[in-house]
Amino acid sequence: MSKSFRCFILALAFSSAARAQYWQQQVNYTIEVELNDQEHVLDGFEKMTYINHSPDTLHYIWFHVWPNAYKNDQTAFSEQLLINGRTDFYFSNKEQRGYINRLDFKVNGITAAIADHPQYIDIIQLILPQALPPGRQAEIVTPFHMQLPENFSRGGHTGQSYQLTQWFPSPAVYDHKGWHPIPYLDQGEFYSEFGNYDVRITVPENYVVAATGELQNPAEKDWLKTRSTFNWVPITSTTVVKKGSYKHIKKTVQAYPTSSSKTKTIQFLQTNVHDFAWFADKRFIVQQDTLLMANGKTVTAYSYYLPGFSSAWKNSLDYIKNAVRFRSAVMGPYPYNTVSVVEAKMGFEGGMEYPTITCISPTSSGKELENIIEHEIGHNWLQGILATNERRYPWMDEGMNTYYDDRYQSFAREKKLAHNPRSFFGKRLPQNPESLFLQATIAAKKDQPINTPSENFTELNYALVAYHKTSAWMKLLEQTLGTSVFDACMQEYYKRWQFKHPLPEDLQSVVEEISGKNLDTVFTLLNKKGALVPPREKKIKPVAFFNFNHTDRYNYINILPAPGFNQYNKFMIGLLVHNYNLPASRLQFLLAPLYGTGSKTLNGLGRISYTDFPASPALDKIVYSLSAEKFSSNASLDTFGNKVFEHFQKIVPAVRVYFKQTALSKTTSTLDLRGFFIREKTFDGYETKTGDSVNVYPTAFPSGNRWLAQLSYDYRNDRVLYPYQYQLQWQQGENFYRLNATARYFFNYAKGGGFAVRGFAAKFGYIGSGKPLSTERYQPKLLGVRGDEDYTYSNYFIGRSASMINPDGPIANKGLGAQQIMIRDGGFKLVLDQYPFLQGRSENWVAALNFTSTLPYNLFHTVLPVKLFFDLGTFAEAWQKDAPVSNFLYTGGVQLSLLHDLINVYMPVLFSNDFRSNIKSAWPKNRFLKTISFSIDIQNFRLNKINKLLVF
C-alpha cells in the first residue's frame, strides 16, 4: 500500500469518525407573550434552556433578533428586496416598519452584555458571564418588546390579522462547522436548533389563534368547535363632515370585528421542533377532523380560513389528510399529533411552512389550494423534521420537496384525488422540472448550480433551479437506482436523520450505503451548471404559429401570417418564418416577406444571427448577425399617371459583445460594431403637368448607395431603485463623423412612478478638406427626428417622408405620418417642419436635457400612463453673432405613454419665445392639434417590463 493511499484511507476514516460523533445543540423555550392589537405590538418574556452538546466551551452565543430586519432600509432583507425588484419596503414609512427591543438578558441569574453584529442589525452576540463547558446547560431569560411590521415577508400584520413568525429572540445554530448567524432574508429560509416549546399567548377574547403544537386549554378547544361557520363582511359607514360652509362625506370601513375588552391566555406545547409560529384573526372559520395513520397513530387536522374564499376551502381537510398520508407512505410516518393550515396574507403569493403549521395566501381556486397545501405540508418532512440548513442548501428543502410534489400528482391521479396536476405553487413555476423556462435559462447560460446558497441565487434561478432542476435531479437519482431502491434509501435517510441537521454528504452516504452503488457521478451534478443529461439531437419541425411542447426533441420552424403597414406600401400581408423559440437556438433566423397592396411590390425584412459563448472570464457572449430590409419610403404619380415609389434597401452586418457580469448583477455592458450599407431610390426632376398647375410630378428616379460605420458602447443598470444607462457612440460616413453621448437616470417616487432625466450631447464634423454638399440628415438636432432623418432606417415610421410642408403632389404625404417623431438627439417633443432654422440643427455640436415625470400618486392613488415633460437644449449656431434663435430653446407639456412606453403621444403646451411666435404664424387655427406628435418606440420593448421571468 502506497504512503499516499494510506493517508487517503486515514483521512477518510477520520472524516467518518467525526460524522459518527454527530452532535447538535438543544434549546428549550418557555415564552409568555401578549398582543396589543391597537398598537400592533407584542410584549413578552422568554426563558431558554440552552444545552451545550458540542465538544467546545462556549463564551458567547449568537442570537437572531430578526424583527430588526424591518427596522430600516439598510438591512440585508431590504437590500435583497431591491435586488429582486421590490421597492415597497424601501419606501415604507415608520408606521409600517417593525423592530424588537427592551432586551435584558440574564444568564443563570447574572446580567449578560450583548454586542452588535459588525454587519447585520438583526443579529446580536450574547456574551456569557460564565463560560459554558461541554455537556452543561445555561438558563437564559429576557423580556422583549416587538413592534410588528406590516406583512412584507412572512410575518407581521395586515390590519388586525396577525402572522407571528420569526418573532422572538433565538440562538443561531452552532454545529461542527461553527456558528451560523444569518440575517433575515425574503429569498432564503432558516436554520434553527431543535427544542421543546411551552408558549402562552394572551390576546383579546374573540381572537382565534392557530399555532405550532397542541392547544392545552379545554375551554378554547370547545370554543373552536363553534367556529365551523362565521360570517363577516366589512362594514362601511358614512358621515357628513361640516367645516364652515363646506360639507363632505367621509367613508369609514371597519374591516375587522371589534376586539373584545376581555383577554384570554391560551397555551401551546410542542416537543422536538426548531421553530414556533402563530396566527391570530377574529374572522377565522375553523374546521377540524382526525386522521388515523397506518401505524395506528391519530393526528388531528385543522384548517383556519377567512369568510371571503370559504368555498375554496370546503375540502381543505381532505387536502391536508391526503398530503399527510402520502408523505408518510413514501418517506416515513408523521411524528406530531397535530397538523394545521391557515389562510392569511404573507407578503407574497403562495405559502410558508412552519413546524406542524403552514400559512397560505388567499386564493379563490380549490385546485390551486390543494397543491399548495400538499407542498407546504410536505415541508414538515423536508425541513421540519429533516432540518437542513436551507439558507445554505435550499435544494435539500425546496427541491427535494418539489420532487415529492410531482410524485404526489401521480398518486393523486391514481386515487382520483387531484384536480389540477399542472398548477402553480404561488410564485413558483409549473411542476415539470424540464420546464420550458428552465431549458431556456440553461440554453442562455444563465443557470446556476443546484448547490448554490439561497442568497446567491438570482430570483429566477431560485425558482427554476432550487425547485425544479433539483426535482429533475431527484428523478435522475430515482431512475439510476430504481424506484423501490430509491424509496428505501429515502426512508432510511428520514429514519436516520429525523430531528437532526443532515448535510448533502449525509444524504449521499445513506443512499450509497443502502443502494450499494457509488453515486459520485450523480452527486457531482449538484455543483455544475447546464443540463443534467446530455441533450438529445433535435429534429427540425415546421409548425403553424408556435409550439412549446417537446422542445427537447424539436427545433421548431414557426410559420405564421405577418401583417404590416406604412403610408406608401399600404397594408402589407406576408409570412413570418422564424426559429425564435424557447429555449433559444444559437443559430437564429427570421424572414418576413411582405407584399404591399398599395405599391404592388415585394418588401420585407430578414435577420440571421449566431450566438457564441466564449470560454472567457471577461466575455459573456458574442452575437454575430446579418440583417436586411426593403420598404417604400415615398409615393407619387409620374406625368403619365403611373404610381411611382421611393424605396430603400439596407444590409447590416454586426457584431455585439456582451461583457460578463456577476449572477446577481442588474447591469448589461455591450460593445456593438455594425455597418450600414444602404441603397436608395429617390424622386428627382420635378415638373408640372399640362393642365395641372397645382401638383408637381417626379420625372427622374436616381438610385444611390451610401454607407455608415457605427461603434457603440452601452452600459445599463436595470436595478429597481434609481436605474440608469449611458451610451457612447461613434458614427462615420464617407465624409463626416458624429460622436454621440446619451445618459438616462430615473428617480423613483415612493408610491410608484418617478422622475426621469435624459442628457444628450453630440459633436459633428467633416472628414477631408472639402465641405460636402448634403449632410443635413446626419447632423444632430434638438427637435424630434423625422423619418427622412432616420439615416440608418432603424425605427418604424408610418410615413417615413411625410411632412407638414411637403410640396404639393399628386399623392398626399401629410396626415398622421407627418406628426410622428423619433426620440433621438435632443429629443424635443415638437414638430415644426416649416422653419428649418428652428430645428436646432448643428454642423458642430448639440446639447440637451429632457425631464419626464409621472403624475403625483397622491392625486389619483394610482400611477396613470400620463407624464409631464420638459425639454431644454442649445446648439453651436445659437451662440453665433446674429443667431436667428435664442441661446436656449425649450418645450414642455403632457405625455401619454401606452403599452409599456412603446407608443408615446406628446402634447406640448409650454414653448420658448422662438417656438411660440412661429407656431402662431404657422397655424392660425387648430394650433394645439397640430403641435401634437407621437413616437413608436420599439427600442423600448423589453420582456422584463412584462414578465421578469421571461428574460433570458
Coordinates of N, CA, C and O in Angstrom, one line a residue, residues 445-571:
K445 N -27.2 30.0 -20.8 CA -26.0 30.0 -19.9 C -26.3 30.9 -18.7 O -25.3 31.5 -18.1
K446 N -27.5 31.1 -18.3 CA -27.9 31.9 -17.2 C -28.3 31.1 -15.9 O -28.7 31.7 -14.9
D447 N -28.1 29.8 -16.0 CA -28.5 29.0 -14.8 C -27.3 29.0 -13.8 O -26.2 29.4 -14.2
Q448 N -27.6 28.5 -12.6 CA -26.6 28.4 -11.6 C -26.6 27.0 -11.1 O -27.6 26.3 -11.2
P449 N -25.5 26.5 -10.4 CA -25.6 25.1 -9.9 C -26.6 24.9 -8.9 O -27.0 25.9 -8.2
I450 N -27.1 23.7 -8.8 CA -28.1 23.4 -7.7 C -27.6 23.7 -6.3 O -28.3 24.3 -5.5
N451 N -26.4 23.4 -6.1 CA -25.8 23.6 -4.8 C -25.3 25.0 -4.5 O -24.2 25.3 -4.2
T452 N -26.2 26.0 -4.8 CA -25.9 27.4 -4.6 C -26.7 27.9 -3.4 O -27.8 27.6 -3.2
P453 N -26.0 28.7 -2.5 CA -26.8 29.2 -1.3 C -27.9 30.1 -1.8 O -27.9 30.7 -2.8
S454 N -29.0 30.2 -1.0 CA -30.2 30.9 -1.3 C -29.9 32.4 -1.7 O -30.4 32.8 -2.7
E455 N -29.1 33.1 -0.9 CA -28.9 34.5 -1.2 C -28.0 34.7 -2.5 O -28.0 35.9 -3.0
N456 N -27.4 33.7 -3.0 CA -26.6 33.9 -4.2 C -27.3 33.5 -5.5 O -26.8 33.8 -6.6
F457 N -28.5 33.0 -5.3 CA -29.3 32.7 -6.5 C -30.0 34.0 -7.0 O -30.4 34.9 -6.2
T458 N -30.1 34.1 -8.3 CA -31.0 35.1 -8.8 C -32.4 34.7 -8.5 O -32.7 33.5 -8.2
E459 N -33.3 35.6 -8.5 CA -34.7 35.3 -8.2 C -35.3 34.2 -9.2 O -36.0 33.3 -8.8
L460 N -34.9 34.4 -10.4 CA -35.3 33.4 -11.4 C -34.8 32.0 -11.2 O -35.5 31.0 -11.2
N461 N -33.5 31.9 -10.9 CA -32.9 30.6 -10.7 C -33.3 30.0 -9.3 O -33.3 28.8 -9.2
Y462 N -33.7 30.8 -8.4 CA -34.2 30.3 -7.1 C -35.4 29.5 -7.4 O -35.7 28.4 -6.8
A463 N -36.3 30.0 -8.3 CA -37.5 29.3 -8.7 C -37.2 28.1 -9.6 O -37.7 27.0 -9.4
L464 N -36.4 28.3 -10.6 CA -36.1 27.3 -11.6 C -35.2 26.2 -11.1 O -35.4 25.0 -11.3
V465 N -34.1 26.6 -10.5 CA -33.0 25.6 -10.2 C -33.2 25.0 -8.8 O -33.2 23.7 -8.7
A466 N -33.4 25.8 -7.8 CA -33.5 25.3 -6.4 C -34.8 24.4 -6.3 O -34.7 23.3 -5.6
Y467 N -35.8 24.7 -7.1 CA -37.0 23.9 -7.0 C -37.0 22.8 -8.1 O -37.0 21.6 -7.8
H468 N -37.0 23.3 -9.4 CA -37.4 22.3 -10.5 C -36.2 21.6 -11.0 O -36.3 20.4 -11.4
K469 N -35.0 22.2 -11.1 CA -33.9 21.4 -11.5 C -33.5 20.4 -10.5 O -33.1 19.2 -10.8
T470 N -33.7 20.7 -9.2 CA -33.4 19.7 -8.1 C -34.4 18.6 -8.2 O -34.0 17.4 -8.1
S471 N -35.7 18.9 -8.5 CA -36.6 17.8 -8.7 C -36.2 16.9 -9.8 O -36.4 15.7 -9.7
A472 N -35.7 17.5 -10.9 CA -35.3 16.7 -12.0 C -34.1 15.8 -11.6 O -33.9 14.7 -12.0
W473 N -33.2 16.4 -10.8 CA -32.0 15.7 -10.3 C -32.5 14.5 -9.4 O -31.9 13.4 -9.5
M474 N -33.5 14.7 -8.6 CA -34.0 13.6 -7.8 C -34.6 12.5 -8.6 O -34.5 11.3 -8.3
K475 N -35.3 12.9 -9.7 CA -35.9 12.0 -10.6 C -34.7 11.2 -11.3 O -34.9 9.9 -11.5
L476 N -33.6 11.8 -11.6 CA -32.5 11.1 -12.2 C -31.9 10.1 -11.2 O -31.6 9.0 -11.6
L477 N -31.8 10.5 -9.9 CA -31.4 9.6 -8.9 C -32.3 8.4 -8.8 O -31.9 7.3 -8.7
E478 N -33.6 8.7 -8.8 CA -34.6 7.6 -8.8 C -34.4 6.6 -10.0 O -34.4 5.4 -9.8
Q479 N -34.2 7.2 -11.2 CA -34.0 6.3 -12.4 C -32.7 5.5 -12.3 O -32.7 4.4 -12.8
T480 N -31.7 6.1 -11.7 CA -30.4 5.4 -11.5 C -30.5 4.2 -10.6 O -29.9 3.2 -10.8
L481 N -31.3 4.4 -9.5 CA -31.4 3.3 -8.5 C -32.6 2.4 -8.7 O -32.6 1.2 -8.3
G482 N -33.6 2.9 -9.4 CA -34.9 2.1 -9.4 C -35.8 2.7 -8.3 O -35.3 3.0 -7.2
T483 N -37.1 2.7 -8.6 CA -38.0 3.4 -7.6 C -38.0 2.7 -6.3 O -37.9 3.4 -5.2
S484 N -38.0 1.4 -6.2 CA -38.1 0.7 -4.9 C -36.8 0.9 -4.1 O -36.9 1.2 -2.9
V485 N -35.7 0.8 -4.7 CA -34.4 1.1 -4.0 C -34.3 2.6 -3.6 O -33.9 2.9 -2.5
F486 N -34.7 3.4 -4.5 CA -34.7 4.9 -4.1 C -35.6 5.1 -2.9 O -35.2 5.8 -2.0
D487 N -36.8 4.6 -2.9 CA -37.7 4.8 -1.8 C -37.1 4.2 -0.5 O -37.2 4.9 0.6
A488 N -36.5 3.1 -0.6 CA -35.8 2.5 0.6 C -34.7 3.4 1.1 O -34.5 3.6 2.3
C489 N -34.0 4.0 0.2 CA -32.9 4.9 0.6 C -33.4 6.1 1.3 O -32.9 6.6 2.4
M490 N -34.5 6.7 0.7 CA -35.0 8.0 1.3 C -35.7 7.7 2.7 O -35.7 8.5 3.6
Q491 N -36.3 6.5 2.8 CA -36.9 6.2 4.1 C -35.9 5.9 5.1 O -36.1 6.3 6.3
E492 N -34.8 5.4 4.8 CA -33.7 5.2 5.7 C -33.0 6.6 6.1 O -32.7 6.8 7.3
Y493 N -32.9 7.4 5.1 CA -32.4 8.8 5.3 C -33.3 9.5 6.3 O -32.8 10.1 7.3
Y494 N -34.6 9.4 6.1 CA -35.5 10.0 7.0 C -35.5 9.4 8.4 O -35.4 10.2 9.4
K495 N -35.4 8.1 8.5 CA -35.3 7.5 9.8 C -34.1 7.8 10.6 O -34.1 8.1 11.8
R496 N -32.9 7.9 9.8 CA -31.6 8.1 10.5 C -31.4 9.5 10.9 O -30.7 9.8 11.9
W497 N -32.0 10.4 10.1 CA -31.6 11.9 10.3 C -32.8 12.7 10.7 O -32.7 13.9 10.8
Q498 N -33.9 12.1 11.1 CA -35.0 12.9 11.6 C -34.6 13.6 12.9 O -33.9 13.1 13.7
F499 N -35.1 14.9 13.0 CA -34.8 15.8 14.2 C -33.3 16.1 14.3 O -32.8 16.4 15.3
K500 N -32.7 16.0 13.1 CA -31.2 16.4 13.1 C -31.0 17.4 11.9 O -32.0 17.8 11.2
H501 N -29.7 17.7 11.6 CA -29.4 18.7 10.6 C -28.5 18.0 9.6 O -27.3 18.2 9.5
P502 N -29.1 17.2 8.6 CA -28.3 16.5 7.7 C -27.7 17.4 6.6 O -28.3 18.5 6.3
L503 N -26.6 17.1 6.1 CA -25.9 17.8 5.0 C -25.9 17.0 3.7 O -26.3 15.8 3.7
P504 N -25.5 17.5 2.6 CA -25.6 16.8 1.3 C -24.8 15.5 1.4 O -25.2 14.4 0.9
E505 N -23.6 15.5 2.1 CA -22.8 14.3 2.2 C -23.5 13.2 3.0 O -23.2 12.0 2.8
D506 N -24.4 13.6 4.0 CA -25.1 12.7 4.7 C -26.1 11.9 3.9 O -26.3 10.7 4.0
L507 N -26.8 12.7 3.0 CA -27.7 12.1 2.1 C -27.0 11.1 1.2 O -27.5 10.0 1.0
Q508 N -25.9 11.5 0.6 CA -25.1 10.7 -0.3 C -24.7 9.4 0.4 O -24.8 8.3 -0.1
S509 N -24.2 9.6 1.6 CA -23.7 8.4 2.4 C -24.8 7.4 2.6 O -24.6 6.2 2.4
V510 N -26.0 7.8 3.0 CA -27.1 6.9 3.2 C -27.5 6.2 1.9 O -27.7 5.0 1.9
V511 N -27.6 7.0 0.9 CA -28.1 6.4 -0.4 C -27.1 5.4 -0.9 O -27.5 4.3 -1.4
E512 N -25.8 5.7 -0.8 CA -24.8 4.8 -1.3 C -24.8 3.5 -0.4 O -24.6 2.4 -1.0
E513 N -24.9 3.7 0.9 CA -24.9 2.6 1.8 C -26.1 1.6 1.5 O -25.9 0.4 1.4
I514 N -27.3 2.1 1.3 CA -28.5 1.3 1.1 C -28.5 0.7 -0.3 O -28.9 -0.5 -0.5
S515 N -28.1 1.5 -1.3 CA -28.1 1.0 -2.7 C -26.9 0.2 -3.0 O -27.0 -0.6 -4.0
G516 N -25.8 0.4 -2.3 CA -24.6 -0.4 -2.7 C -23.9 0.2 -3.9 O -23.1 -0.5 -4.5
K517 N -24.3 1.4 -4.3 CA -23.7 2.0 -5.5 C -22.9 3.2 -5.2 O -23.2 4.0 -4.2
N518 N -21.8 3.5 -5.9 CA -21.1 4.7 -5.9 C -21.8 5.7 -6.7 O -22.0 5.5 -7.9
L519 N -22.2 6.8 -6.1 CA -23.0 7.8 -6.8 C -22.3 9.2 -7.0 O -23.0 10.2 -7.1
D520 N -21.0 9.1 -7.0 CA -20.3 10.4 -7.1 C -20.7 11.1 -8.4 O -20.8 12.4 -8.4
T521 N -20.9 10.4 -9.5 CA -21.2 11.0 -10.8 C -22.5 11.8 -10.7 O -22.6 12.9 -11.2
V522 N -23.5 11.2 -10.0 CA -24.8 11.9 -9.9 C -24.7 13.1 -8.9 O -25.2 14.1 -9.2
F523 N -24.0 12.9 -7.8 CA -24.0 14.0 -6.8 C -23.1 15.1 -7.3 O -23.2 16.3 -6.9
T524 N -22.1 14.8 -8.2 CA -21.3 15.9 -8.7 C -22.1 16.9 -9.5 O -21.8 18.0 -9.6
L525 N -23.2 16.4 -10.1 CA -24.1 17.3 -10.9 C -24.6 18.4 -10.1 O -25.0 19.5 -10.6
L526 N -24.7 18.3 -8.8 CA -25.2 19.3 -7.9 C -24.4 20.6 -8.0 O -24.9 21.7 -7.7
N527 N -23.1 20.5 -8.4 CA -22.2 21.6 -8.4 C -21.9 22.1 -9.8 O -21.0 22.9 -10.0
K528 N -22.7 21.6 -10.8 CA -22.4 22.0 -12.1 C -23.6 22.8 -12.7 O -24.8 22.6 -12.4
K529 N -23.3 23.7 -13.7 CA -24.3 24.3 -14.5 C -24.7 23.4 -15.6 O -24.1 22.4 -15.9
G530 N -25.7 23.8 -16.3 CA -26.1 23.1 -17.6 C -27.1 22.0 -17.3 O -27.6 21.8 -16.2
A531 N -27.4 21.3 -18.4 CA -28.3 20.2 -18.4 C -27.8 19.0 -17.5 O -26.6 18.8 -17.5
L532 N -28.7 18.3 -16.9 CA -28.3 17.2 -16.1 C -27.9 16.0 -16.9 O -27.0 15.2 -16.5
V533 N -28.5 15.9 -18.1 CA -28.1 14.8 -19.0 C -27.8 15.5 -20.4 O -28.4 16.5 -20.7
P534 N -26.9 14.9 -21.2 CA -26.6 15.5 -22.5 C -27.9 15.6 -23.3 O -28.7 14.7 -23.4
P535 N -28.1 16.8 -23.9 CA -29.3 17.0 -24.7 C -29.3 16.1 -25.9 O -28.2 15.8 -26.5
R536 N -30.4 15.6 -26.3 CA -30.5 14.8 -27.5 C -30.5 15.6 -28.7 O -30.7 16.8 -28.7
E537 N -30.1 15.0 -29.8 CA -30.1 15.7 -31.1 C -31.5 16.1 -31.5 O -32.4 15.2 -31.5
K538 N -31.7 17.3 -31.9 CA -33.1 17.8 -32.2 C -33.3 17.7 -33.7 O -32.5 17.9 -34.5
K539 N -34.6 17.4 -34.0 CA -35.0 17.4 -35.4 C -35.7 18.7 -35.7 O -36.3 19.4 -34.9
I540 N -35.6 19.1 -37.0 CA -36.3 20.3 -37.4 C -37.7 20.0 -37.8 O -38.0 19.0 -38.5
K541 N -38.6 20.8 -37.3 CA -40.1 20.6 -37.5 C -40.8 21.9 -37.7 O -40.9 22.7 -36.8
P542 N -41.3 22.1 -38.9 CA -42.2 23.3 -39.2 C -43.5 23.2 -38.5 O -44.1 22.1 -38.4
V543 N -44.0 24.3 -37.9 CA -45.3 24.3 -37.2 C -46.0 25.6 -37.6 O -45.3 26.6 -37.9
A544 N -47.3 25.6 -37.5 CA -48.1 26.8 -37.7 C -48.1 27.6 -36.4 O -48.3 27.0 -35.3
F545 N -47.8 28.8 -36.4 CA -47.7 29.7 -35.3 C -46.6 29.3 -34.4 O -45.5 29.8 -34.6
F546 N -46.8 28.5 -33.3 CA -45.7 28.1 -32.4 C -46.1 26.9 -31.7 O -47.2 26.4 -31.8
N547 N -45.1 26.3 -31.0 CA -45.3 25.1 -30.3 C -44.3 25.0 -29.1 O -43.1 25.2 -29.4
F548 N -44.8 24.8 -27.9 CA -43.9 24.8 -26.7 C -43.8 23.4 -26.2 O -43.2 23.2 -25.1
N549 N -44.3 22.4 -26.9 CA -44.2 21.0 -26.4 C -43.0 20.3 -27.0 O -42.6 20.6 -28.2
H550 N -42.4 19.4 -26.2 CA -41.3 18.6 -26.7 C -40.1 19.4 -27.3 O -39.6 19.1 -28.3
T551 N -39.9 20.5 -26.6 CA -38.8 21.4 -27.1 C -37.4 20.8 -26.9 O -36.4 21.3 -27.4
D552 N -37.3 19.7 -26.2 CA -36.1 19.0 -26.1 C -35.8 18.0 -27.3 O -34.8 17.5 -27.5
R553 N -36.9 17.9 -28.1 CA -36.8 17.0 -29.3 C -36.7 17.7 -30.6 O -36.2 17.2 -31.6
Y554 N -37.3 18.9 -30.6 CA -37.5 19.6 -31.9 C -37.0 21.0 -31.9 O -37.1 21.7 -30.9
N555 N -36.4 21.4 -33.0 CA -36.2 22.8 -33.3 C -37.3 23.2 -34.3 O -37.4 22.8 -35.4
Y556 N -38.2 24.0 -33.7 CA -39.4 24.3 -34.5 C -39.1 25.5 -35.4 O -38.4 26.5 -35.1
I557 N -39.6 25.4 -36.6 CA -39.6 26.5 -37.6 C -41.1 27.0 -37.6 O -42.0 26.3 -38.0
N558 N -41.2 28.2 -37.0 CA -42.6 28.7 -36.9 C -43.0 29.5 -38.1 O -42.3 30.4 -38.6
I559 N -44.2 29.2 -38.6 CA -44.7 29.9 -39.8 C -46.1 30.5 -39.4 O -47.0 29.8 -39.0
L560 N -46.2 31.8 -39.6 CA -47.4 32.4 -39.3 C -47.7 33.6 -40.1 O -46.7 34.2 -40.7
P561 N -48.9 34.1 -40.3 CA -49.2 35.3 -41.1 C -48.5 36.5 -40.5 O -48.3 36.6 -39.3
A562 N -48.1 37.4 -41.4 CA -47.4 38.6 -40.9 C -48.0 39.8 -41.6 O -47.8 40.0 -42.8
P563 N -48.7 40.7 -40.8 CA -49.2 41.9 -41.4 C -48.3 43.1 -41.3 O -47.3 43.0 -40.5
G564 N -48.4 44.1 -42.1 CA -47.6 45.3 -42.0 C -48.3 46.5 -42.6 O -49.3 46.3 -43.3
F565 N -47.8 47.6 -42.3 CA -48.5 48.8 -42.9 C -47.5 50.0 -42.9 O -46.7 50.2 -41.9
N566 N -47.5 50.7 -44.0 CA -47.0 52.1 -44.0 C -47.7 52.9 -45.0 O -48.5 52.4 -45.8
Q567 N -47.5 54.2 -45.0 CA -48.3 55.1 -45.8 C -48.1 54.9 -47.3 O -49.0 55.4 -48.1
Y568 N -47.1 54.2 -47.7 CA -46.8 54.1 -49.2 C -47.1 52.6 -49.7 O -47.7 52.5 -50.7
N569 N -46.6 51.6 -48.9 CA -46.9 50.3 -49.3 C -48.3 49.9 -49.0 O -48.9 48.9 -49.4
K570 N -49.0 50.7 -48.1 CA -50.3 50.5 -47.6 C -50.3 49.2 -46.8 O -49.3 48.8 -46.2
F571 N -51.4 48.5 -46.7 CA -51.5 47.3 -46.0 C -50.6 46.2 -46.6 O -50.7 46.0 -47.9

